[in-house]
mmCIF file of C-alpha atoms and ligand atoms in Angstrom:
data_model
loop_
_atom_site.group_PDB
_atom_site.id
_atom_site.type_symbol
_atom_site.label_atom_id
_atom_site.label_comp_id
_atom_site.label_asym_id
_atom_site.label_seq_id
_atom_site.Cartn_x
_atom_site.Cartn_y
_atom_site.Cartn_z
ATOM 1 C CA MET A 1 0.000 0.000 0.000
ATOM 2 C CA SER A 2 2.899 2.301 -0.566
ATOM 3 C CA LYS A 3 1.849 3.779 -3.891
ATOM 4 C CA LYS A 4 1.564 7.496 -4.133
ATOM 5 C CA LYS A 5 -1.915 8.840 -4.531
ATOM 6 C CA LEU A 6 -2.797 11.680 -6.810
ATOM 7 C CA ALA A 7 -5.629 13.984 -7.561
ATOM 8 C CA LEU A 8 -7.160 14.337 -11.012
ATOM 9 C CA PHE A 9 -9.378 17.210 -12.093
ATOM 10 C CA SER A 10 -11.415 18.002 -9.003
ATOM 11 C CA VAL A 11 -11.262 14.489 -7.712
ATOM 12 C CA ILE A 12 -11.435 12.751 -4.416
ATOM 13 C CA ILE A 13 -9.121 9.849 -3.899
ATOM 14 C CA ALA A 14 -11.049 6.624 -3.851
ATOM 15 C CA ASN A 15 -8.064 4.367 -3.311
ATOM 16 C CA ILE A 16 -4.792 3.529 -4.935
ATOM 17 C CA THR A 17 -6.542 1.756 -7.763
ATOM 18 C CA ILE A 18 -9.331 3.914 -8.900
ATOM 19 C CA ILE A 19 -9.872 7.606 -8.733
ATOM 20 C CA LEU A 20 -13.407 8.795 -8.627
ATOM 21 C CA SER A 21 -14.333 12.266 -9.673
ATOM 22 C CA ALA A 22 -16.259 14.152 -7.078
ATOM 23 C CA CYS A 23 -19.115 16.477 -7.715
ATOM 24 C CA SER A 24 -17.888 19.369 -9.750
ATOM 25 C CA ASN A 25 -19.070 22.929 -9.367
ATOM 26 C CA ASN A 26 -22.808 22.906 -9.389
ATOM 27 C CA ASN A 27 -25.252 24.867 -11.344
ATOM 28 C CA THR A 28 -28.211 23.091 -9.770
ATOM 29 C CA SER A 29 -29.463 23.129 -6.194
ATOM 30 C CA GLN A 30 -27.983 19.720 -5.419
ATOM 31 C CA GLU A 31 -25.280 19.519 -2.803
ATOM 32 C CA PHE A 32 -23.117 16.651 -1.678
ATOM 33 C CA ASP A 33 -21.645 15.887 1.715
ATOM 34 C CA GLU A 34 -18.493 13.828 2.180
ATOM 35 C CA MET A 35 -17.141 11.512 4.852
ATOM 36 C CA THR A 36 -13.927 9.491 5.085
ATOM 37 C CA THR A 37 -13.141 6.778 7.595
ATOM 38 C CA PHE A 38 -10.847 3.806 8.141
ATOM 39 C CA ALA A 39 -12.375 0.357 8.585
ATOM 40 C CA MET A 40 -11.800 -3.226 7.372
ATOM 41 C CA ASP A 41 -8.131 -2.366 7.087
ATOM 42 C CA THR A 42 -8.690 0.252 4.420
ATOM 43 C CA ILE A 43 -9.720 3.818 3.659
ATOM 44 C CA MET A 44 -13.391 4.350 2.940
ATOM 45 C CA SER A 45 -14.932 7.500 1.511
ATOM 46 C CA PHE A 46 -18.542 8.507 0.937
ATOM 47 C CA THR A 47 -20.162 11.288 -1.066
ATOM 48 C CA LEU A 48 -23.915 11.606 -0.716
ATOM 49 C CA GLU A 49 -26.403 14.076 -2.058
ATOM 50 C CA THR A 50 -28.162 16.089 0.634
ATOM 51 C CA SER A 51 -31.932 15.706 0.805
ATOM 52 C CA GLU A 52 -34.963 16.510 2.917
ATOM 53 C CA LEU A 53 -35.526 12.776 3.242
ATOM 54 C CA TYR A 54 -32.516 12.210 5.490
ATOM 55 C CA ASP A 55 -29.754 13.912 7.428
ATOM 56 C CA THR A 56 -26.443 13.054 5.736
ATOM 57 C CA GLN A 57 -24.473 13.283 8.988
ATOM 58 C CA GLU A 58 -26.821 10.774 10.585
ATOM 59 C CA VAL A 59 -26.585 8.551 7.531
ATOM 60 C CA PHE A 60 -22.777 8.632 7.718
ATOM 61 C CA ILE A 61 -22.944 7.500 11.351
ATOM 62 C CA ASN A 62 -25.339 4.673 10.471
ATOM 63 C CA VAL A 63 -23.174 3.595 7.555
ATOM 64 C CA GLU A 64 -20.048 3.535 9.701
ATOM 65 C CA ASN A 65 -21.829 1.543 12.404
ATOM 66 C CA GLN A 66 -23.066 -0.981 9.881
ATOM 67 C CA ILE A 67 -19.591 -1.380 8.405
ATOM 68 C CA ARG A 68 -18.106 -1.970 11.850
ATOM 69 C CA GLN A 69 -20.770 -4.577 12.579
ATOM 70 C CA PHE A 70 -19.857 -6.406 9.381
ATOM 71 C CA GLU A 71 -16.183 -6.157 10.256
ATOM 72 C CA ASN A 72 -16.951 -7.677 13.651
ATOM 73 C CA LEU A 73 -18.491 -10.667 11.875
ATOM 74 C CA PHE A 74 -16.067 -11.172 8.997
ATOM 75 C CA SER A 75 -12.584 -10.332 10.253
ATOM 76 C CA TRP A 76 -10.501 -13.348 11.252
ATOM 77 C CA ARG A 77 -8.407 -10.979 13.372
ATOM 78 C CA ILE A 78 -11.252 -9.978 15.666
ATOM 79 C CA GLU A 79 -11.675 -12.397 18.527
ATOM 80 C CA ASN A 80 -15.189 -13.854 18.602
ATOM 81 C CA SER A 81 -16.050 -12.700 15.098
ATOM 82 C CA ASP A 82 -18.005 -15.362 13.201
ATOM 83 C CA ILE A 83 -14.974 -16.143 11.057
ATOM 84 C CA TYR A 84 -12.756 -16.343 14.145
ATOM 85 C CA SER A 85 -15.188 -18.847 15.693
ATOM 86 C CA ILE A 86 -15.253 -20.982 12.549
ATOM 87 C CA ASN A 87 -11.459 -20.880 12.213
ATOM 88 C CA ASN A 88 -10.936 -21.834 15.833
ATOM 89 C CA SER A 89 -13.368 -24.753 15.901
ATOM 90 C CA GLN A 90 -12.289 -28.376 15.540
ATOM 91 C CA ALA A 91 -12.838 -30.142 12.232
ATOM 92 C CA MET A 92 -16.550 -30.752 11.631
ATOM 93 C CA ASP A 93 -17.492 -28.823 14.755
ATOM 94 C CA TYR A 94 -20.273 -26.454 13.689
ATOM 95 C CA ALA A 95 -19.944 -22.849 14.881
ATOM 96 C CA SER A 96 -23.127 -20.749 15.176
ATOM 97 C CA VAL A 97 -23.000 -17.684 12.955
ATOM 98 C CA SER A 98 -25.185 -14.793 11.789
ATOM 99 C CA ASP A 99 -27.436 -14.722 8.709
ATOM 100 C CA ASP A 100 -24.964 -12.404 6.970
ATOM 101 C CA THR A 101 -22.119 -14.868 7.463
ATOM 102 C CA ILE A 102 -24.232 -17.708 6.080
ATOM 103 C CA GLU A 103 -25.120 -15.512 3.096
ATOM 104 C CA ILE A 104 -21.542 -14.449 2.292
ATOM 105 C CA LEU A 105 -20.191 -17.990 2.644
ATOM 106 C CA GLU A 106 -22.951 -19.374 0.426
ATOM 107 C CA ILE A 107 -22.033 -16.868 -2.269
ATOM 108 C CA ALA A 108 -18.347 -17.706 -1.742
ATOM 109 C CA ASN A 109 -18.983 -21.425 -2.267
ATOM 110 C CA ILE A 110 -21.033 -20.823 -5.414
ATOM 111 C CA MET A 111 -18.373 -18.516 -6.854
ATOM 112 C CA SER A 112 -15.575 -20.960 -5.976
ATOM 113 C CA GLU A 113 -17.385 -23.658 -7.897
ATOM 114 C CA GLU A 114 -18.038 -21.304 -10.841
ATOM 115 C CA THR A 115 -14.413 -20.187 -11.000
ATOM 116 C CA ASP A 116 -13.085 -23.701 -10.613
ATOM 117 C CA GLY A 117 -11.477 -22.863 -7.279
ATOM 118 C CA ALA A 118 -9.505 -19.836 -8.561
ATOM 119 C CA PHE A 119 -11.330 -17.935 -5.820
ATOM 120 C CA SER A 120 -11.485 -19.614 -2.423
ATOM 121 C CA VAL A 121 -12.019 -18.193 1.055
ATOM 122 C CA THR A 122 -10.050 -21.215 2.341
ATOM 123 C CA ILE A 123 -6.905 -19.381 1.163
ATOM 124 C CA SER A 124 -6.158 -18.279 4.753
ATOM 125 C CA PRO A 125 -3.323 -20.726 5.653
ATOM 126 C CA LEU A 126 -1.472 -19.593 2.525
ATOM 127 C CA VAL A 127 -2.024 -15.870 3.197
ATOM 128 C CA ASP A 128 -0.670 -16.552 6.659
ATOM 129 C CA LEU A 129 2.388 -18.375 5.380
ATOM 130 C CA TRP A 130 3.263 -15.509 3.035
ATOM 131 C CA GLY A 131 2.709 -13.097 5.918
ATOM 132 C CA PHE A 132 0.447 -10.744 3.960
ATOM 133 C CA GLY A 133 -0.980 -8.131 6.254
ATOM 134 C CA ASP A 134 1.739 -8.994 8.741
ATOM 135 C CA GLU A 135 5.412 -9.765 8.232
ATOM 136 C CA GLU A 136 5.796 -10.672 4.590
ATOM 137 C CA LYS A 137 8.329 -13.301 3.518
ATOM 138 C CA VAL A 138 8.812 -15.989 0.880
ATOM 139 C CA PRO A 139 7.927 -19.302 2.564
ATOM 140 C CA GLN A 140 9.812 -22.571 2.227
ATOM 141 C CA TYR A 141 8.545 -24.683 -0.658
ATOM 142 C CA GLU A 142 7.793 -27.600 1.718
ATOM 143 C CA ASP A 143 5.671 -25.348 3.907
ATOM 144 C CA ILE A 144 3.632 -24.289 0.885
ATOM 145 C CA GLU A 145 3.191 -27.912 -0.171
ATOM 146 C CA ASN A 146 2.055 -28.808 3.331
ATOM 147 C CA VAL A 147 -0.747 -26.230 3.459
ATOM 148 C CA LEU A 148 -2.081 -26.765 -0.080
ATOM 149 C CA GLU A 149 -4.253 -29.685 1.084
ATOM 150 C CA PHE A 150 -6.127 -27.288 3.386
ATOM 151 C CA ILE A 151 -7.068 -24.947 0.551
ATOM 152 C CA ASP A 152 -10.323 -26.478 -0.636
ATOM 153 C CA TRP A 153 -13.661 -24.673 -0.855
ATOM 154 C CA ARG A 154 -15.471 -28.024 -0.830
ATOM 155 C CA GLY A 155 -14.473 -28.339 2.821
ATOM 156 C CA VAL A 156 -16.670 -25.406 3.920
ATOM 157 C CA TYR A 157 -19.907 -26.934 5.216
ATOM 158 C CA ILE A 158 -22.898 -24.675 5.666
ATOM 159 C CA ASP A 159 -25.907 -25.756 7.737
ATOM 160 C CA ASN A 160 -28.658 -23.301 6.768
ATOM 161 C CA GLU A 161 -31.241 -24.743 9.125
ATOM 162 C CA ASN A 162 -29.106 -24.186 12.198
ATOM 163 C CA ASN A 163 -27.173 -21.165 10.901
ATOM 164 C CA SER A 164 -23.846 -22.833 11.499
ATOM 165 C CA VAL A 165 -20.649 -23.533 9.607
ATOM 166 C CA ALA A 166 -17.928 -26.178 9.922
ATOM 167 C CA LEU A 167 -14.625 -26.813 8.193
ATOM 168 C CA ALA A 168 -13.630 -30.292 7.011
ATOM 169 C CA GLN A 169 -10.139 -30.296 8.523
ATOM 170 C CA ASP A 170 -8.523 -28.892 11.645
ATOM 171 C CA ASN A 171 -5.929 -26.864 9.788
ATOM 172 C CA MET A 172 -8.385 -25.198 7.443
ATOM 173 C CA SER A 173 -9.292 -21.547 8.009
ATOM 174 C CA LEU A 174 -11.122 -18.760 6.210
ATOM 175 C CA ASP A 175 -10.068 -15.327 4.920
ATOM 176 C CA LEU A 176 -12.800 -13.162 3.370
ATOM 177 C CA GLY A 177 -10.324 -10.546 2.080
ATOM 178 C CA ALA A 178 -11.382 -10.963 -1.548
ATOM 179 C CA ILE A 179 -15.140 -10.804 -0.975
ATOM 180 C CA ALA A 180 -16.054 -8.990 2.268
ATOM 181 C CA LYS A 181 -15.707 -5.407 1.046
ATOM 182 C CA GLY A 182 -17.812 -6.178 -2.018
ATOM 183 C CA PHE A 183 -20.521 -7.775 0.103
ATOM 184 C CA VAL A 184 -20.540 -4.796 2.473
ATOM 185 C CA ALA A 185 -20.633 -2.360 -0.488
ATOM 186 C CA GLU A 186 -23.714 -4.197 -1.736
ATOM 187 C CA LYS A 187 -25.436 -4.003 1.675
ATOM 188 C CA ILE A 188 -24.592 -0.325 2.194
ATOM 189 C CA THR A 189 -25.899 0.512 -1.277
ATOM 190 C CA ASP A 190 -29.186 -1.285 -0.439
ATOM 191 C CA TYR A 191 -29.434 0.717 2.782
ATOM 192 C CA LEU A 192 -28.753 4.047 1.043
ATOM 193 C CA GLN A 193 -31.309 3.352 -1.662
ATOM 194 C CA ASP A 194 -33.874 2.263 0.964
ATOM 195 C CA ILE A 195 -33.625 5.588 2.779
ATOM 196 C CA GLY A 196 -33.991 7.512 -0.479
ATOM 197 C CA VAL A 197 -30.458 8.379 -1.583
ATOM 198 C CA GLU A 198 -30.690 9.037 -5.313
ATOM 199 C CA ASN A 199 -27.215 10.344 -6.083
ATOM 200 C CA GLY A 200 -23.803 9.665 -4.617
ATOM 201 C CA HIS A 201 -20.899 7.269 -4.577
ATOM 202 C CA PHE A 202 -18.627 5.570 -2.125
ATOM 203 C CA SER A 203 -15.445 3.557 -2.080
ATOM 204 C CA LEU A 204 -14.579 0.830 0.408
ATOM 205 C CA GLY A 205 -10.875 0.603 -0.309
ATOM 206 C CA GLY A 206 -11.469 0.534 -4.048
ATOM 207 C CA ASN A 207 -14.762 -1.341 -4.030
ATOM 208 C CA ILE A 208 -16.722 1.475 -5.623
ATOM 209 C CA SER A 209 -20.476 1.904 -5.692
ATOM 210 C CA THR A 210 -22.025 4.566 -7.901
ATOM 211 C CA ILE A 211 -25.596 5.717 -7.293
ATOM 212 C CA GLY A 212 -27.418 7.967 -9.741
ATOM 213 C CA LEU A 213 -25.616 10.916 -11.325
ATOM 214 C CA LYS A 214 -23.479 13.976 -10.646
ATOM 215 C CA ASN A 215 -25.250 17.272 -10.112
ATOM 216 C CA ASP A 216 -24.721 18.315 -13.726
ATOM 217 C CA GLY A 217 -26.576 15.195 -14.852
ATOM 218 C CA SER A 218 -23.483 13.382 -16.085
ATOM 219 C CA ARG A 219 -22.282 9.995 -14.840
ATOM 220 C CA TRP A 220 -19.599 9.482 -12.203
ATOM 221 C CA LYS A 221 -16.053 9.300 -13.575
ATOM 222 C CA ILE A 222 -13.726 6.574 -12.362
ATOM 223 C CA ALA A 223 -10.130 6.444 -13.522
ATOM 224 C CA ILE A 224 -8.431 3.087 -14.050
ATOM 225 C CA GLN A 225 -4.948 3.316 -12.618
ATOM 226 C CA ASN A 226 -1.916 2.430 -14.690
ATOM 227 C CA PRO A 227 -0.653 -0.604 -12.709
ATOM 228 C CA LEU A 228 2.918 0.325 -13.641
ATOM 229 C CA ASP A 229 2.682 3.942 -12.540
ATOM 230 C CA ALA A 230 0.475 5.271 -9.773
ATOM 231 C CA ASN A 231 0.852 8.734 -11.207
ATOM 232 C CA ASN A 232 -1.230 8.115 -14.273
ATOM 233 C CA HIS A 233 -4.260 6.256 -15.486
ATOM 234 C CA LEU A 234 -5.225 4.253 -18.545
ATOM 235 C CA GLY A 235 -8.685 5.653 -19.071
ATOM 236 C CA ILE A 236 -11.923 6.725 -17.492
ATOM 237 C CA ILE A 237 -15.137 4.814 -16.896
ATOM 238 C CA GLU A 238 -18.348 6.829 -16.802
ATOM 239 C CA ALA A 239 -20.686 4.948 -14.508
ATOM 240 C CA SER A 240 -24.073 5.092 -12.872
ATOM 241 C CA ASP A 241 -25.739 2.537 -10.591
ATOM 242 C CA VAL A 242 -23.009 -0.081 -10.882
ATOM 243 C CA PHE A 243 -20.214 -1.432 -8.730
ATOM 244 C CA ILE A 244 -16.658 -1.127 -9.974
ATOM 245 C CA VAL A 245 -13.859 -3.158 -8.412
ATOM 246 C CA THR A 246 -10.210 -3.549 -9.386
ATOM 247 C CA SER A 247 -7.784 -6.259 -8.293
ATOM 248 C CA GLY A 248 -4.123 -5.940 -9.122
ATOM 249 C CA GLY A 249 -0.781 -7.229 -7.967
ATOM 250 C CA TYR A 250 0.392 -3.641 -7.507
ATOM 251 C CA GLN A 251 -2.106 -3.058 -4.698
ATOM 252 C CA ARG A 252 -0.146 -5.053 -2.117
ATOM 253 C CA TYR A 253 3.237 -6.645 -2.605
ATOM 254 C CA PHE A 254 6.730 -7.022 -1.238
ATOM 255 C CA VAL A 255 10.127 -7.444 -2.860
ATOM 256 C CA GLU A 256 12.629 -10.089 -1.770
ATOM 257 C CA ASP A 257 15.955 -10.685 -3.518
ATOM 258 C CA GLY A 258 14.828 -8.448 -6.354
ATOM 259 C CA ILE A 259 11.659 -10.444 -7.010
ATOM 260 C CA THR A 260 8.206 -8.933 -6.489
ATOM 261 C CA TYR A 261 5.591 -11.061 -4.737
ATOM 262 C CA HIS A 262 1.971 -9.847 -4.714
ATOM 263 C CA HIS A 263 -0.961 -10.723 -2.475
ATOM 264 C CA ILE A 264 -3.290 -12.583 -4.849
ATOM 265 C CA LEU A 265 -2.466 -16.241 -4.562
ATOM 266 C CA ASP A 266 -3.008 -19.136 -6.904
ATOM 267 C CA CYS A 267 -4.767 -21.853 -4.872
ATOM 268 C CA SER A 268 -3.312 -24.572 -7.083
ATOM 269 C CA THR A 269 0.374 -23.600 -6.783
ATOM 270 C CA GLY A 270 0.436 -21.751 -3.461
ATOM 271 C CA TYR A 271 2.405 -18.898 -5.081
ATOM 272 C CA PRO A 272 1.300 -15.419 -6.151
ATOM 273 C CA SER A 273 -0.690 -15.886 -9.347
ATOM 274 C CA ASP A 274 1.286 -15.502 -12.529
ATOM 275 C CA SER A 275 -1.387 -15.330 -15.181
ATOM 276 C CA GLY A 276 -0.021 -12.504 -17.299
ATOM 277 C CA LEU A 277 -2.348 -9.831 -15.904
ATOM 278 C CA LEU A 278 -1.471 -6.592 -14.144
ATOM 279 C CA SER A 279 -5.024 -5.720 -13.123
ATOM 280 C CA VAL A 280 -8.645 -6.655 -13.629
ATOM 281 C CA THR A 281 -11.532 -4.201 -13.275
ATOM 282 C CA ILE A 282 -15.070 -5.553 -12.989
ATOM 283 C CA ILE A 283 -18.189 -3.499 -13.693
ATOM 284 C CA CYS A 284 -21.298 -5.226 -12.392
ATOM 285 C CA ASN A 285 -24.614 -4.513 -10.690
ATOM 286 C CA ASP A 286 -23.767 -6.950 -7.904
ATOM 287 C CA GLY A 287 -21.086 -5.691 -5.522
ATOM 288 C CA THR A 288 -20.203 -9.091 -4.075
ATOM 289 C CA VAL A 289 -19.784 -10.736 -7.473
ATOM 290 C CA ALA A 290 -17.689 -7.783 -8.656
ATOM 291 C CA ASP A 291 -15.261 -8.223 -5.763
ATOM 292 C CA VAL A 292 -15.017 -11.995 -6.170
ATOM 293 C CA LEU A 293 -14.539 -11.933 -9.919
ATOM 294 C CA SER A 294 -11.861 -9.247 -9.905
ATOM 295 C CA THR A 295 -9.746 -11.525 -7.721
ATOM 296 C CA ALA A 296 -10.722 -14.747 -9.518
ATOM 297 C CA PHE A 297 -10.069 -13.365 -13.019
ATOM 298 C CA PHE A 298 -6.704 -12.021 -11.876
ATOM 299 C CA VAL A 299 -5.770 -15.600 -10.965
ATOM 300 C CA MET A 300 -7.425 -17.185 -14.037
ATOM 301 C CA GLY A 301 -5.774 -14.921 -16.597
ATOM 302 C CA LEU A 302 -7.238 -13.423 -19.765
ATOM 303 C CA ASP A 303 -8.119 -16.532 -21.794
ATOM 304 C CA LYS A 304 -9.839 -18.455 -19.000
ATOM 305 C CA SER A 305 -11.698 -15.331 -17.901
ATOM 306 C CA LEU A 306 -12.947 -14.744 -21.448
ATOM 307 C CA GLU A 307 -14.122 -18.360 -21.543
ATOM 308 C CA TYR A 308 -16.020 -17.771 -18.305
ATOM 309 C CA LEU A 309 -17.598 -14.666 -19.823
ATOM 310 C CA GLN A 310 -18.926 -16.660 -22.782
ATOM 311 C CA ASN A 311 -21.485 -18.235 -20.431
ATOM 312 C CA ASN A 312 -21.887 -15.306 -18.033
ATOM 313 C CA ASP A 313 -22.782 -11.980 -19.565
ATOM 314 C CA TYR A 314 -23.714 -10.158 -16.359
ATOM 315 C CA VAL A 315 -20.276 -8.581 -15.890
ATOM 316 C CA GLU A 316 -18.177 -6.227 -17.970
ATOM 317 C CA VAL A 317 -14.427 -6.284 -17.588
ATOM 318 C CA ILE A 318 -11.301 -4.263 -18.337
ATOM 319 C CA PHE A 319 -8.127 -6.361 -18.248
ATOM 320 C CA VAL A 320 -4.630 -4.884 -18.217
ATOM 321 C CA THR A 321 -2.031 -7.404 -19.369
ATOM 322 C CA GLU A 322 1.697 -7.669 -18.762
ATOM 323 C CA ASP A 323 2.113 -7.383 -22.546
ATOM 324 C CA GLY A 324 0.880 -3.803 -22.407
ATOM 325 C CA GLU A 325 -2.628 -4.436 -23.668
ATOM 326 C CA VAL A 326 -5.853 -3.071 -22.244
ATOM 327 C CA VAL A 327 -8.647 -5.484 -23.163
ATOM 328 C CA ALA A 328 -12.265 -4.421 -22.639
ATOM 329 C CA THR A 329 -15.470 -6.383 -23.081
ATOM 330 C CA SER A 330 -17.877 -4.655 -25.484
ATOM 331 C CA GLY A 331 -20.173 -3.454 -22.675
ATOM 332 C CA ALA A 332 -17.205 -1.983 -20.813
ATOM 333 C CA ASP A 333 -15.987 -0.315 -24.007
ATOM 334 C CA GLU A 334 -19.271 1.596 -24.275
ATOM 335 C CA ILE A 335 -18.574 3.462 -21.028
ATOM 336 C CA PHE A 336 -14.756 3.479 -21.051
ATOM 337 C CA ASP A 337 -12.591 6.171 -22.553
ATOM 338 C CA PHE A 338 -9.116 4.654 -23.110
ATOM 339 C CA ASN A 339 -6.190 7.030 -22.980
ATOM 340 C CA GLY A 340 -3.274 4.716 -22.277
ATOM 341 C CA GLU A 341 -1.533 5.243 -25.640
ATOM 342 C CA ASP A 342 0.713 7.852 -24.069
ATOM 343 C CA ASN A 343 1.962 5.180 -21.707
ATOM 344 C CA GLU A 344 2.495 2.692 -24.512
ATOM 345 C CA PHE A 345 -0.545 0.569 -23.825
ATOM 346 C CA SER A 346 -2.651 -0.650 -26.736
ATOM 347 C CA TYR A 347 -6.419 -1.156 -26.629
ATOM 348 C CA ARG A 348 -8.595 -4.015 -27.842
ATOM 349 C CA VAL A 349 -12.299 -4.777 -27.476
ATOM 350 C CA VAL A 350 -13.602 -8.338 -27.214
ATOM 351 C CA ASP A 351 -17.205 -9.545 -27.603
HETATM 352 P P1 AMP B 401 -8.769 -8.482 -3.682
HETATM 353 O O1 AMP B 401 -8.039 -7.261 -3.288
HETATM 354 O O2 AMP B 401 -10.260 -8.373 -3.613
HETATM 355 O O3 AMP B 401 -8.331 -9.044 -4.990
HETATM 356 O O4 AMP B 401 -8.462 -9.591 -2.581
HETATM 357 C C1 AMP B 401 -7.153 -9.955 -2.236
HETATM 358 C C2 AMP B 401 -7.146 -10.570 -0.863
HETATM 359 O O5 AMP B 401 -7.937 -11.759 -0.867
HETATM 360 C C3 AMP B 401 -5.762 -10.984 -0.410
HETATM 361 O O6 AMP B 401 -5.150 -9.967 0.346
HETATM 362 C C4 AMP B 401 -6.042 -12.231 0.420
HETATM 363 O O7 AMP B 401 -6.472 -11.880 1.719
HETATM 364 C C5 AMP B 401 -7.223 -12.843 -0.297
HETATM 365 N N1 AMP B 401 -6.866 -13.745 -1.407
HETATM 366 C C6 AMP B 401 -5.669 -13.870 -2.055
HETATM 367 N N2 AMP B 401 -5.742 -14.783 -3.050
HETATM 368 C C7 AMP B 401 -7.019 -15.248 -3.037
HETATM 369 C C8 AMP B 401 -7.724 -16.229 -3.810
HETATM 370 N N3 AMP B 401 -7.135 -16.893 -4.804
HETATM 371 N N4 AMP B 401 -9.030 -16.461 -3.484
HETATM 372 C C9 AMP B 401 -9.627 -15.797 -2.476
HETATM 373 N N5 AMP B 401 -9.023 -14.878 -1.715
HETATM 374 C C10 AMP B 401 -7.741 -14.597 -1.993
HETATM 375 MG MG1 MG B 402 -11.880 -9.247 -4.585
#
C-alpha cells in the first residue's frame, strides 16, 4: 500500500486503484456531503447528495456503524467474530454464525465452484504463510506444499437450518479478504437506496459503488490506474448505478531478492498468481460478485476469464495485461474512454 496517490481534475481519492471524480461545481441546487473513515483495514470515503428525506451526517454515522458490525463478523483478526469462531473450531465442529455470514459464505462457495477454485475463502493458511498483512516473507517450498491440502472450498460446510458452519479439517481456516468489502458495499448501497439516496458514490478501499448521477446530470467518472505507474491512469469509466472493483498485484506486494511477490495467490500452486495480468476491473450490478470476480479473473488470466464470460454476460471487464494491452469487453468499451496510448498501452475490445 505504498503507492503514491494523486488527484485528477477536481477528484477525491477513492483508493490507490481507482480515482473517482467528485461532484464538480454545481449549477443546480444539489449539494453533496463527504465523509472518510478507516475500517476493514482500508480507507473508505462517501459522497452523498443532501436531501430533505434524510440527514447526511446521521446517515454517515449509520453507515459507519453498519460497516463496523460487518467487520466484527467477517474479520478473522477480531476475537469472537463469526470467522474467528469458525477458524478456531475443531474439524466438523459447527460454529453458530449470523445470517450475513451464512449468506456471504454461500455466495463464496457458489463462486468458488463457478471459478473452478480460482477464488477460495479457504486461502487463509497460505495468506498466513506468506505473511500478507503482517510480516511478509517468501515461505519454504515444503511449507507451501504442506498447506495446499487445506485450501479447498469443498471443505466449507454450511448448515442453513441451524445457521452454522464447519470446516472439514482442523488446519483449514477462512479469509474473506477478496469478498467482504464487495458484500458490504452491496449491503450499504441497499441501505442508502432504501432511505432515499438518489445520487452519490462511495469507495470501500477501491470497491466502488455509484448511485445515480453527478449534479450536472453526467455519470460518475472513475479512472483506471496504470498498474505500472500510480501517477497516471489508462482511461476513465463513466458509470451510474453499478459497482466497480479492481484487483491488481500492484495493490499489495513485497520485494525479496529483487523479485516482487503480490498478495493474490493461486490456490493450485500456493504462489502469487502468474497469469499474465497486471489488473482486472469488474463493472457489475452486484457488488459481491464484482469483488469476487476481480480476484478470480486475476488468478485465471485473460483466456480463461474470457471463456467464463462466454457463459456469463452479467459482468463487464477491463483487463490490463503484462504485454501492455488493455482489453475491454464490449459493454465496458461503451462506457470506457481509453487514454493509455501515451503510456504505450494498446487497446482491444472483445465480444
Ligand atoms: P482483492 O483485493 O479483492 O483481490 O483480494 C485480495 C485478498 O484476498 C488478499 O489480500 C487475500 O487476503 C485474499 N486472497 C488472495 N488470493 C485469493 C484467492 N485466490 N481467493 C480468495 N481470496 C484470496
Ligand atoms: Mg476481490
